[in-house]
Amino acid sequence: MASKRKKYEAAQGIGFLSPAMIVIGIFVMSSIVFALYISFHKVNLFTGYYEFIGLDNYKRIFTDTKTRIAFINILSFVAVVVPVQTILALVMAAVLNANIKGKVGFRTIYFLPTLTSSAALTMIFMFLFSLNGPVNQIALDMNILRESINFLNNPRFALKVIMSMNIWSTVPFFMTVYLAGLQEVPKSIYEASDVDGANSFQKFMHITIPQLKPITTFVLLMGIIGTFQMFDQAYIFSNGSGGPENSTLTVALLIYRNAFGQNNTMGFATAMSIVLSIVVFVVSFIAQKLNKSESLY
Amino acid sequence: MNKKRKYIKWILYGMLIIYGLFTLFPFLWAVSASFKTYKEITGGGLNLIPKQPTIQAFNKLFMIDPNFLRWVINSFFICTIGTFINVFFNSMAGYALARLNFKGKHFVYYGVLISIMVPGQVLLIPNYLIVKSLGLLNSYNAIIIPAAVNATYIVMMRQFYINFPKDIEEAAAIDGLGRLGTFLRISMPLARPAIATQAVFIFLGFWNEFLKPKLYLSDPSKYTLTVGIQSMMSRYSGITQWDEVMAASLISLLPILVIYTVLNKYFMQGIRMDGEK
């Protein structure tokens, strides 16, 4: 009797889980295996022919010029965006957490960029930075510029426009994560430091930052994972080309172009996607370690 | 001391206001541009309030553009169906992992955890090939089916049901409700806050998704709003109609704004949940 009930419960469990298992099984688990398989092959999309070529796709990553450019672009992007967005989010969360009226109102406004799709955001920023757009106009009016800069078509500025947009749009999310973390910091620590005569800045440096360390790790990881895979903004900004002069060519964009272009480079693209994942994993691991070891002193 | 406190407070307010303006600035310009004539936009000038306010851009989008309304409807369709399916599948899986006992449960749970960590880039190409071989290219199913389940929210629902008292469900079972009946009539309604939280984020995810519709939908009348807006870029021989593009961008923001203001509470819950991982 008992075993019959057990079997019945097992059948129910499988029944409840099966939709999720089918989707995850096909589109995640078997896809990982499939990705590894593809990465060792030369794929002809039109004939559907897979030719085994061993590690050639991986080797090509280290010799391909465009790949090098894409990796340099994305590394500089991560190196700028992640620290800036983390620090800004932390500072703004601390400010917002101070005893201030209208918190909800401020938070609602700050959250706008997070809600907006990358497509709409990129369009708005492209308008702002266009030749006759507001940024150029303001800079001209204030005599910062002598003549309009074509931000969108100038390789020196294109990636920086995307960087600033990315920071601007991700800070509110991480700020909210930090705000939630701040609620957990015991008030007694601040009160004790009040007795010792600490000022606000000292409290921020010596209590808030160390207490929020686990949250900072989370924010750094999320930031690293998000920025390394940056695709939408680069694609929309350059209409898929990665231009001007490859300045907005990110690894994710290059993967897309190789996979779905005309050159039968799907295997190469897959290999690149696996290498990108490994890079993300390693950088995340290092960031996590660094953030932890700091707490030793 | 008191005076110093006040001083600090003013600095804090100053920072908040400056950051607020910094956030609003792009949106204000987008609103402004969508009510300006194309001539006024390209003519430069720094007036935020249009000289001759016009709804011409919106008119063009809805009356003249053959596809714009379709894109809005497509987006709504995909989001609604996608969210509905997700809520059911995620909740069922989470419920089973929390409440039902059977062999291999932990194995399944670790599988779910692993699938959260796999980067999307790796799955992109195999997923495309699978979708293609299933004959789903250029259909809404190509976007909905691979995203019919979200592992993060399976874990969230599991957590919810683990922490939730069993008594009411047991009472329902004694009253003769079967497992599915208990789940649909008792467990799902009781999980309303958790369901609202995941629904909000899943909807937002579908609404703002760009890469997959871009990849899978080739027929312009099938585009979602995000891909549609991108396709409006320089479509008239390299010239971008900024008034229309800005108006379209704002329209794409409206439903999200409505959901955000109505369900703000659940938004914040979702982020808090993420932050605790």
Coordinates of C-alpha atoms in Angstrom, one line a residue, chain B residues 27-159:
Chain B
F27 CA 13.7 60.7 -21.7
L28 CA 12.8 64.4 -21.7
W29 CA 14.5 64.8 -25.0
A30 CA 12.8 61.8 -26.4
V31 CA 9.4 63.1 -25.4
S32 CA 10.3 66.5 -26.7
A33 CA 11.5 65.1 -30.1
S34 CA 8.4 63.0 -30.5
F35 CA 6.3 66.1 -30.4
K36 CA 8.5 68.2 -32.7
T37 CA 8.4 68.4 -36.5
Y38 CA 11.2 66.6 -38.3
K39 CA 12.4 70.0 -39.5
E40 CA 12.7 71.4 -36.0
I41 CA 14.7 68.4 -34.8
T42 CA 17.3 68.5 -37.6
G43 CA 17.4 72.3 -37.4
G44 CA 19.1 72.0 -34.0
G45 CA 18.2 74.5 -31.3
L46 CA 17.9 73.7 -27.6
N47 CA 14.3 74.2 -26.9
L48 CA 12.9 71.3 -24.9
I49 CA 9.3 72.5 -25.5
P50 CA 8.5 72.2 -29.2
K51 CA 7.8 75.5 -31.1
Q52 CA 4.9 73.9 -32.9
P53 CA 3.8 70.9 -30.9
T54 CA 2.5 68.2 -33.2
I55 CA 1.3 64.6 -32.9
Q56 CA 2.3 64.0 -36.5
A57 CA 4.9 61.4 -35.5
F58 CA 2.3 59.3 -33.6
N59 CA -0.1 59.8 -36.5
K60 CA 2.4 58.5 -39.0
L61 CA 3.2 55.5 -36.8
F62 CA -0.4 54.4 -36.3
M63 CA -2.1 55.6 -39.5
I64 CA 0.5 55.4 -42.2
D65 CA 3.1 52.9 -41.1
P66 CA 1.8 49.5 -42.3
N67 CA 3.5 47.5 -39.6
F68 CA 3.7 49.5 -36.4
L69 CA 0.4 48.5 -34.9
R70 CA 1.2 44.9 -35.8
W71 CA 4.5 45.1 -33.9
V72 CA 2.7 46.3 -30.8
I73 CA 0.1 43.5 -31.0
N74 CA 2.9 40.9 -31.7
S75 CA 4.8 42.0 -28.6
F76 CA 1.7 41.9 -26.5
F77 CA 0.8 38.5 -27.9
I78 CA 4.2 36.9 -27.3
C79 CA 4.5 38.5 -23.8
T80 CA 1.1 37.4 -22.6
I81 CA 1.3 33.8 -23.9
G82 CA 5.0 33.5 -22.8
T83 CA 4.3 34.8 -19.3
F84 CA 1.3 32.6 -18.9
I85 CA 3.1 29.5 -19.9
N86 CA 6.2 30.4 -17.8
V87 CA 4.1 31.0 -14.6
F88 CA 2.5 27.6 -14.9
F89 CA 5.5 25.6 -15.8
N90 CA 7.8 27.3 -13.3
S91 CA 5.3 27.0 -10.5
M92 CA 4.6 23.3 -11.2
A93 CA 8.2 22.5 -11.3
G94 CA 9.0 24.5 -8.1
Y95 CA 6.0 22.9 -6.4
A96 CA 7.1 19.4 -7.3
L97 CA 10.7 20.0 -6.2
A98 CA 9.4 21.4 -2.8
R99 CA 6.5 19.1 -2.0
L100 CA 6.7 15.8 -3.8
N101 CA 9.1 13.0 -2.9
F102 CA 10.6 10.7 -5.5
K103 CA 13.9 9.3 -6.7
G104 CA 16.1 11.7 -8.6
K105 CA 14.6 14.8 -7.3
H106 CA 17.9 16.3 -6.2
F107 CA 19.5 15.4 -9.5
V108 CA 16.8 17.4 -11.2
Y109 CA 17.2 20.3 -8.8
Y110 CA 20.9 20.5 -9.5
G111 CA 20.2 20.4 -13.2
V112 CA 17.9 23.4 -12.8
L113 CA 20.7 25.2 -10.8
I114 CA 23.3 24.5 -13.5
S115 CA 21.0 25.8 -16.2
I116 CA 20.9 29.2 -14.5
M117 CA 24.6 29.5 -14.8
V118 CA 25.0 28.6 -18.5
P119 CA 25.8 31.8 -20.5
G120 CA 23.2 32.6 -23.2
Q121 CA 25.9 33.0 -25.9
V122 CA 26.8 29.3 -25.8
L123 CA 23.1 28.3 -26.2
L124 CA 22.4 30.7 -29.0
I125 CA 23.8 28.7 -31.9
P126 CA 22.6 25.2 -30.8
N127 CA 19.2 26.7 -30.0
Y128 CA 18.9 28.2 -33.4
L129 CA 19.7 24.9 -35.1
I130 CA 17.2 23.1 -32.9
V131 CA 14.5 25.7 -33.6
K132 CA 15.3 25.5 -37.2
S133 CA 15.1 21.7 -37.3
L134 CA 11.8 21.8 -35.5
G135 CA 10.5 24.0 -38.3
L136 CA 9.8 26.9 -36.0
L137 CA 11.8 29.7 -37.8
N138 CA 9.9 32.9 -38.5
S139 CA 7.1 32.0 -36.0
Y140 CA 6.2 33.3 -32.5
N141 CA 6.8 29.8 -31.2
A142 CA 10.5 30.2 -31.9
I143 CA 10.6 32.9 -29.2
I144 CA 8.1 31.4 -26.8
I145 CA 8.9 27.7 -26.7
P146 CA 12.7 27.8 -25.9
A147 CA 11.8 30.4 -23.2
A148 CA 8.8 28.6 -21.9
V149 CA 10.6 27.9 -18.6
N150 CA 12.8 30.0 -16.5
A151 CA 15.1 28.2 -14.1
T152 CA 15.5 31.2 -11.7
Y153 CA 11.8 31.3 -11.0
I154 CA 11.6 27.5 -10.6
V155 CA 14.1 27.9 -7.7
M156 CA 12.1 30.9 -6.4
M157 CA 8.8 28.9 -6.4
R158 CA 10.5 26.0 -4.8
Q159 CA 11.7 28.3 -2.0

